[in-house]
Coordinates of C-alpha atoms in Angstrom, one line a residue:
M170 CA 0.0 0.0 0.0
S171 CA 1.5 3.4 -1.0
K172 CA 2.3 6.0 1.6
Q173 CA -0.2 8.8 1.9
P174 CA 0.9 12.4 1.5
Y175 CA 1.4 14.1 4.9
C176 CA 0.4 17.6 3.7
T177 CA -2.8 18.9 2.1
V178 CA -2.9 22.4 0.6
L179 CA -6.6 23.4 0.8
G180 CA -8.2 26.3 -1.0
I181 CA -10.7 28.4 0.8
L182 CA -12.6 31.6 0.0
D183 CA -13.6 34.5 2.3
D184 CA -17.0 32.8 2.9
G185 CA -15.0 30.4 5.0
W186 CA -16.5 27.2 6.4
A187 CA -19.8 27.7 4.7
G188 CA -18.2 27.6 1.3
L189 CA -16.2 24.4 1.8
P190 CA -17.3 21.0 0.5
D191 CA -17.6 18.1 2.9
S192 CA -14.3 16.6 1.7
S193 CA -12.4 19.8 2.7
R194 CA -14.3 20.1 6.0
H195 CA -13.4 16.5 6.9
C196 CA -9.8 17.1 6.0
L197 CA -9.6 20.1 8.3
Q198 CA -11.3 18.3 11.2
S199 CA -8.9 15.4 11.0
A200 CA -5.7 17.4 10.7
G201 CA -3.2 17.6 13.6
L202 CA -1.6 20.9 12.3
I203 CA -3.3 23.6 10.4
V204 CA -1.2 26.4 8.9
G205 CA -2.5 29.6 7.3
A206 CA -2.6 33.4 7.4
G207 CA -4.2 34.8 10.5
R208 CA -7.2 36.0 8.7
T209 CA -7.8 32.6 7.0
L210 CA -7.3 30.6 10.2
A211 CA -10.0 32.7 11.9
L212 CA -12.5 31.6 9.3
V213 CA -12.2 27.9 10.3
Q214 CA -11.1 27.9 13.9
P215 CA -14.5 27.5 15.5
H216 CA -15.1 24.3 13.5
L217 CA -11.8 22.5 14.2
A218 CA -11.1 19.5 16.5
A219 CA -10.1 20.5 20.1
G220 CA -6.6 19.0 19.8
A221 CA -5.5 20.7 16.5
T222 CA -2.5 23.0 16.5
L223 CA -2.8 26.2 14.6
K224 CA 0.1 28.2 13.2
D225 CA -0.1 31.7 11.7
M226 CA 2.3 31.9 8.8
D227 CA 2.1 35.7 8.2
G228 CA 5.7 36.7 7.6
K229 CA 7.0 33.2 8.2
L230 CA 6.5 31.5 4.8
G231 CA 10.1 30.2 4.8
Q232 CA 9.4 28.3 8.1
V233 CA 6.3 26.5 6.8
P234 CA 8.1 23.5 5.2
G235 CA 9.9 22.8 8.4
W236 CA 6.7 22.9 10.5
I237 CA 5.1 20.4 8.1
Q238 CA 8.1 18.0 8.2
Q239 CA 8.2 18.2 12.0
A240 CA 4.5 17.4 12.2
A241 CA 5.0 14.5 9.8
A242 CA 7.7 13.2 12.1
D243 CA 5.3 13.4 15.0
G244 CA 2.7 11.4 13.0
L245 CA 0.5 14.4 12.2
H246 CA -1.2 15.4 9.0
T247 CA -0.9 19.1 8.1
V248 CA -3.4 21.2 6.2
V249 CA -2.2 24.5 4.8
L250 CA -4.9 27.0 4.0
A251 CA -4.6 29.1 0.8
T252 CA -7.0 31.5 -0.8
G253 CA -8.8 30.1 -3.9
D254 CA -6.9 27.8 -6.1
P255 CA -3.5 27.2 -4.4
L256 CA -1.9 26.4 -7.8
C257 CA -2.8 29.7 -9.4
H258 CA -0.2 32.1 -8.1
G259 CA -0.7 30.4 -4.8
M260 CA 1.7 28.6 -2.4
A261 CA 1.0 25.0 -3.5
S262 CA 3.8 25.0 -6.1
Y263 CA 6.2 26.4 -3.4
L264 CA 5.4 23.5 -1.0
V265 CA 5.6 20.9 -3.8
G266 CA 9.1 22.2 -4.6
K267 CA 10.1 22.0 -0.9
L268 CA 8.4 18.8 0.1
G269 CA 8.1 16.8 -3.1
A270 CA 5.0 16.1 -5.2
D271 CA 4.4 12.7 -3.5
E272 CA 4.0 14.5 -0.1
V273 CA 1.4 17.1 -1.1
T274 CA -2.3 16.9 -2.0
V275 CA -4.1 19.9 -3.4
L276 CA -7.8 20.5 -2.8
P277 CA -8.6 23.7 -4.7
A278 CA -11.5 26.1 -4.3
P279 CA -12.6 28.3 -7.1
S280 CA -10.0 31.0 -7.8
T281 CA -11.0 34.6 -6.9
L282 CA -10.2 35.4 -10.5
Q283 CA -12.7 32.8 -11.7
L284 CA -15.3 34.5 -9.5
A285 CA -14.4 37.9 -11.0
F286 CA -14.7 36.5 -14.5
A287 CA -18.1 35.2 -13.7
R288 CA -19.3 38.4 -12.1
F289 CA -18.1 40.5 -15.1
Q290 CA -19.2 37.8 -17.6
R291 CA -15.8 37.5 -19.2
P292 CA -14.4 34.3 -20.7
W293 CA -11.3 33.7 -18.7
Q294 CA -9.4 31.8 -21.4
D295 CA -8.9 35.1 -23.2
Y296 CA -6.9 36.5 -20.3
R297 CA -3.3 36.2 -19.2
I298 CA -3.0 35.7 -15.5
S299 CA -0.5 37.7 -13.5
T300 CA 0.0 39.1 -10.0
C301 CA 1.3 42.0 -8.0
H302 CA 0.4 40.4 -4.6
T303 CA 3.9 41.1 -3.3
A304 CA 5.6 43.4 -0.8
D305 CA 5.0 47.1 -1.1
A306 CA 6.5 48.1 -4.4
G307 CA 6.1 51.8 -4.1
E308 CA 4.8 54.1 -6.8
W309 CA 6.0 53.3 -10.4
Q310 CA 8.7 55.5 -11.7
F311 CA 10.2 55.9 -15.2
G312 CA 13.0 53.3 -15.6
T313 CA 11.7 51.0 -12.9
T314 CA 13.8 47.8 -12.9
P315 CA 12.7 44.1 -12.7
D316 CA 13.1 43.9 -8.9
N317 CA 10.0 46.1 -8.5
G318 CA 6.9 44.2 -7.3
L319 CA 4.7 45.8 -10.1
Y320 CA 7.2 45.0 -12.9
K321 CA 5.9 41.5 -13.8
L322 CA 2.3 42.7 -14.1
I323 CA 3.2 45.9 -16.0
R324 CA 5.2 43.7 -18.5
A325 CA 2.3 41.3 -18.8
I326 CA 0.0 44.2 -19.7
A327 CA 2.5 45.4 -22.3
E328 CA 2.4 42.0 -24.0
S329 CA -1.3 41.1 -23.7
P330 CA -4.4 43.1 -24.3
K331 CA -6.3 41.3 -21.6
V332 CA -4.7 40.6 -18.2
A333 CA -6.3 39.3 -14.9
A334 CA -4.3 40.0 -11.8
F335 CA -4.2 39.3 -8.1
T336 CA -3.5 42.5 -6.2
G337 CA -2.3 43.2 -2.6
P338 CA -3.1 45.7 0.1
D339 CA -0.2 48.0 -1.0
N340 CA 0.0 47.1 -4.7
N341 CA -3.7 47.8 -5.2
P342 CA -5.7 48.7 -8.3
A343 CA -5.3 52.5 -7.7
R344 CA -1.5 52.1 -7.7
L345 CA -1.6 50.0 -10.8
A346 CA -3.7 52.6 -12.6
R347 CA -1.2 55.3 -11.6
A348 CA 1.7 53.1 -12.8
L349 CA 0.0 52.6 -16.2
L350 CA -0.6 56.3 -16.6
A351 CA 3.1 56.9 -15.8
A352 CA 4.1 54.3 -18.4
G353 CA 2.3 56.2 -21.1
Y354 CA -1.1 54.4 -21.3
G355 CA -4.4 56.3 -21.5
E356 CA -8.0 56.0 -22.5
E357 CA -7.4 52.7 -24.4
V358 CA -7.1 50.8 -21.0
R359 CA -9.9 50.0 -18.7
L360 CA -9.9 48.3 -15.2
S361 CA -12.6 46.2 -13.7
V362 CA -12.2 45.6 -10.0
A363 CA -13.9 42.9 -7.9
A364 CA -13.7 43.4 -4.2
K365 CA -14.7 41.2 -1.2
L366 CA -15.8 38.3 -3.4
A367 CA -18.1 35.7 -1.9
L368 CA -19.0 38.0 1.0
P369 CA -22.3 39.8 1.6
E370 CA -20.5 43.2 1.1
E371 CA -19.0 42.1 -2.3
Q372 CA -18.6 45.1 -4.6
L373 CA -17.9 45.4 -8.3
F374 CA -16.3 48.3 -10.2
P375 CA -16.6 47.7 -13.9
D376 CA -14.9 49.5 -16.8
L377 CA -13.0 52.2 -15.0
S378 CA -10.7 54.6 -16.8
L379 CA -7.2 54.8 -15.5
E380 CA -7.8 58.3 -14.3
Q381 CA -10.9 57.1 -12.4
A382 CA -9.2 54.1 -10.8
A383 CA -6.1 56.1 -9.9
A384 CA -8.1 58.3 -7.6
M385 CA -10.3 55.6 -5.9
S386 CA -9.9 53.6 -2.8
F387 CA -11.1 50.0 -3.2
P388 CA -12.2 47.5 -0.5
D389 CA -9.6 44.8 0.2
P390 CA -9.2 42.0 -0.8
N391 CA -9.7 42.5 -4.5
V392 CA -8.7 41.4 -8.0
V393 CA -8.5 43.3 -11.2
L394 CA -9.1 42.7 -14.9
V395 CA -7.0 45.0 -17.2
E396 CA -8.4 45.4 -20.8
R397 CA -6.7 47.3 -23.6
S398 CA -9.1 48.1 -26.4
V399 CA -6.6 49.1 -29.0
A400 CA -3.7 46.8 -29.8
D401 CA -0.3 48.3 -30.5
P402 CA -0.4 48.8 -34.3
R403 CA 3.3 49.3 -34.6
A404 CA 5.8 46.8 -35.9
I405 CA 8.1 45.0 -33.4
F406 CA 11.1 46.8 -34.9
G407 CA 12.2 48.7 -38.0
F408 CA 10.9 52.2 -37.1
D409 CA 11.5 55.2 -39.3
D410 CA 14.0 57.7 -38.0
L411 CA 11.3 60.4 -37.7
D412 CA 9.4 58.2 -35.3
F413 CA 11.9 59.2 -32.7
V414 CA 12.1 62.6 -31.0
Q415 CA 15.5 64.1 -31.8
R416 CA 17.5 67.2 -31.1
Q417 CA 16.3 70.2 -33.1
P418 CA 16.9 72.2 -35.3
E419 CA 20.0 70.1 -36.0
K420 CA 19.2 66.4 -35.9
G421 CA 20.5 64.8 -32.8
L422 CA 22.3 61.6 -32.1
I423 CA 20.3 58.7 -33.7
T424 CA 21.4 55.5 -35.3
K425 CA 19.7 55.5 -38.6
L426 CA 17.3 52.8 -39.7
E427 CA 19.7 50.9 -41.9
A428 CA 22.5 50.8 -39.4
R429 CA 20.1 50.2 -36.6
A430 CA 18.6 47.1 -38.3
L431 CA 22.0 45.6 -38.9
S432 CA 23.3 46.4 -35.4
L433 CA 20.2 44.8 -33.8
A434 CA 20.7 41.7 -35.9
K435 CA 24.3 41.4 -34.9
L436 CA 23.4 41.8 -31.2
G437 CA 21.8 38.3 -31.4
L438 CA 19.0 39.3 -29.1
K439 CA 16.8 36.7 -27.3
P440 CA 13.4 37.4 -25.7
D441 CA 15.0 37.5 -22.2
S442 CA 18.2 39.3 -23.1
V443 CA 19.7 41.9 -20.7
V444 CA 21.0 44.7 -23.0
W445 CA 23.2 47.7 -22.3
D446 CA 22.9 50.7 -24.6
I447 CA 25.9 53.0 -24.1
G448 CA 25.7 56.4 -25.6
A449 CA 22.0 56.0 -26.1
G450 CA 21.4 59.3 -28.0
S451 CA 17.7 59.5 -28.8
G452 CA 17.3 55.9 -27.6
S453 CA 16.5 54.3 -31.0
V454 CA 18.6 51.2 -30.6
G455 CA 17.8 50.5 -27.0
L456 CA 14.1 51.1 -27.5
E457 CA 13.8 48.8 -30.4
A458 CA 15.9 46.2 -28.4
S459 CA 13.3 46.5 -25.6
R460 CA 10.6 45.5 -28.0
L461 CA 12.6 42.5 -29.2
C462 CA 13.6 41.5 -25.6
R463 CA 10.0 41.5 -24.3
H464 CA 11.0 39.3 -21.3
G465 CA 14.4 41.1 -20.8
H466 CA 15.4 44.6 -19.9
V467 CA 17.4 47.4 -21.5
Y468 CA 19.8 49.6 -19.4
A469 CA 20.8 52.8 -21.3
I470 CA 23.1 55.7 -20.5
E471 CA 23.5 59.0 -22.3
K472 CA 25.8 61.9 -21.2
N473 CA 24.0 64.7 -23.1
E474 CA 21.1 66.1 -21.1
G475 CA 19.0 67.1 -24.1
D476 CA 19.4 63.7 -25.8
A477 CA 18.6 61.9 -22.5
A478 CA 15.4 63.9 -22.2
N479 CA 14.5 63.0 -25.8
A480 CA 15.2 59.3 -25.1
R481 CA 12.8 59.5 -22.1
E482 CA 10.1 61.0 -24.2
N483 CA 10.6 58.3 -26.8
A484 CA 10.4 55.6 -24.1
L485 CA 7.0 57.0 -23.1
R486 CA 5.8 57.1 -26.7
F487 CA 6.9 53.4 -27.1
Q488 CA 5.4 52.5 -23.6
A489 CA 8.8 50.9 -23.0
T490 CA 8.3 49.6 -19.4
N491 CA 11.4 47.3 -19.6
Y492 CA 13.8 50.3 -20.3
T493 CA 15.9 52.1 -17.8
L494 CA 17.8 55.3 -18.8
R495 CA 20.5 57.0 -16.8
H496 CA 21.8 60.5 -17.5
G497 CA 25.6 60.2 -17.1
K498 CA 28.9 59.3 -18.7
A499 CA 29.9 55.7 -19.0
P500 CA 31.4 53.8 -17.2
E501 CA 30.0 55.6 -14.2
G502 CA 27.1 53.6 -12.8
L503 CA 27.6 50.5 -14.9
E504 CA 28.7 48.6 -11.8
T505 CA 25.1 48.6 -10.6
W506 CA 23.7 47.1 -13.8
P507 CA 23.3 43.3 -14.1
D508 CA 25.8 41.5 -16.5
P509 CA 24.6 41.9 -20.1
D510 CA 23.8 39.4 -22.8
A511 CA 24.4 42.1 -25.4
V512 CA 25.9 45.6 -25.5
F513 CA 25.5 48.3 -28.0
V514 CA 28.0 51.2 -28.0
G515 CA 26.8 54.3 -30.0
G516 CA 29.1 56.7 -28.2
S517 CA 31.9 56.3 -25.7
G518 CA 32.7 59.8 -24.5
G519 CA 36.5 59.4 -25.2
E520 CA 36.8 56.3 -23.0
L521 CA 36.5 53.7 -25.7
A522 CA 39.5 51.3 -25.0
A523 CA 38.7 51.1 -21.3
L524 CA 35.0 50.7 -22.0
I525 CA 35.7 47.8 -24.3
E526 CA 37.8 46.1 -21.6
L527 CA 35.0 46.6 -19.0
I528 CA 32.3 45.4 -21.3
L529 CA 34.2 42.2 -22.3
T530 CA 34.8 41.6 -18.6
R531 CA 31.1 41.8 -17.7
L532 CA 29.6 40.3 -20.8
K533 CA 28.1 36.9 -20.3
P534 CA 29.6 33.9 -22.2
N535 CA 28.5 34.0 -25.9
G536 CA 27.4 37.6 -25.3
R537 CA 27.6 40.1 -28.1
L538 CA 29.2 43.6 -28.3
V539 CA 28.3 45.8 -31.3
M540 CA 29.8 49.3 -31.8
N541 CA 29.0 51.9 -34.5
F542 CA 31.7 54.3 -35.7
V543 CA 31.8 57.1 -38.3
T544 CA 35.5 58.1 -37.7
L545 CA 38.7 56.2 -38.6
E546 CA 40.2 57.1 -35.3
N547 CA 37.5 55.4 -33.2
L548 CA 37.5 52.4 -35.6
A549 CA 41.3 52.0 -35.1
T550 CA 41.0 52.3 -31.3
A551 CA 38.2 49.7 -31.2
T552 CA 39.9 47.1 -33.4
T553 CA 43.2 47.6 -31.6
A554 CA 41.5 47.0 -28.2
L555 CA 39.6 43.9 -29.6
A556 CA 42.8 42.5 -31.1
A557 CA 44.4 42.7 -27.6
A558 CA 41.4 41.1 -26.0
V559 CA 41.3 38.0 -28.2
E560 CA 43.5 35.9 -25.9
K561 CA 42.2 37.4 -22.6
F562 CA 38.5 37.0 -23.3
G563 CA 38.4 34.6 -26.3
A564 CA 36.5 37.2 -28.3
N565 CA 35.9 36.8 -32.0
W566 CA 35.3 40.0 -33.9
D567 CA 34.6 41.5 -37.3
V568 CA 33.9 44.8 -39.0
T569 CA 31.2 45.6 -41.5
Q570 CA 31.2 48.8 -43.5
L571 CA 27.7 49.9 -44.3
Q572 CA 27.0 52.5 -47.0
A573 CA 23.3 53.2 -47.6
S574 CA 21.6 55.5 -50.0
R575 CA 18.1 56.8 -49.9
S576 CA 15.9 58.1 -52.7
Q577 CA 15.1 61.8 -52.9
P578 CA 12.8 63.6 -55.2
I579 CA 14.3 65.8 -57.9
L580 CA 11.7 67.5 -60.2
D581 CA 9.3 64.8 -61.2
M582 CA 11.9 62.0 -60.7
H583 CA 14.1 60.6 -57.9
R584 CA 17.8 60.4 -57.3
M585 CA 19.8 58.5 -54.7
A586 CA 21.4 60.5 -51.9
A587 CA 24.2 58.7 -50.0
Q588 CA 24.4 58.7 -46.2
N589 CA 27.7 58.8 -44.4
P590 CA 29.4 55.4 -44.3
I591 CA 29.4 53.7 -41.0
W592 CA 31.6 50.9 -39.5
I593 CA 29.7 48.3 -37.5
V594 CA 32.2 46.4 -35.3
S595 CA 30.8 43.3 -33.6
A596 CA 32.4 40.9 -31.1
K597 CA 31.3 37.6 -29.5
K598 CA 32.7 36.5 -26.2
S599 CA 33.3 32.7 -26.3

């Protein structure tokens, strides 16, 4: 006869004991140890056996596996209470990972998101499910990095027109609405909030604008549906130079479309790549990279204050929520960035040789470095530095000269106007 699991993760809603099926009630009444958040334990405590031990896990999640294993050693079965479906952004997967699948049984209740879909009459298979039910993330700021508790949800919204999310007391729907406004979203996004589900005081707030939701206070607990009515009509990459705000009246620093496309190809980007953009100019390369690396993040730096301001405006236009820009001169501040998979250098501020050494030191194995030059002197400096780095870093490199011409009208005809030639130097760290 096979050994029975010593832990049950049991889903429960805020209607408590009344909403549990008989099988879940029996499991609770026969358990020796019952673990849950204080609020959840209070829902079932009057109905439990007199000898049962209750443990509040608020702020003590890391201790829960040890409690369960000690109870098993004492011959006791443990029930862990979780809200809704414990396998939908719940703690069941955490406990399975710690205890092993053979030691855990899951008895789910309906997810609070399922109830919200039913209340708002939305087919849940159309939605991507995410969460911001984490520690207080603070208000969203331009350039927020992946360690922020709202980041995962904001990126899900960037990728999917319909997202359903678990919220938290701090990271609530109002904060989410303010974050989306700060990220460049507007009237195309609506929030529907369901609060205190399965309770007599249940409240629904359908189809709120971001401005409305940002100013409201919602009863807790709640969940939110985020719906974007207009899909992004833009291509993934390949934007016209005029799509980017640039320094005026003289055009500012921008890597033109032809060089940008080839440089992005040579960067060898993956969906989750971490990218550095050094000498960002108007931000064209980094912002297009952020669209290609939808699960990654781009860290950019620009020394010219005016160009940095233009790059920020372009980031808002592109709703680039996986893009962080720093006004400064490389290599200052690069030590705080995570090691990159790919690095683009559009400008070096006179520190090119030292910068190449630093980049190759930090670059991940098989990472790519791509640099654009329009002067012979910078090209010579770069190739000399790379030649010296071959033995130290195992870097393979090459140079491509790109000379593009664009058609221009002349009378009722067209002629070809040549752009300045550009050298694209690329290296791969082996």
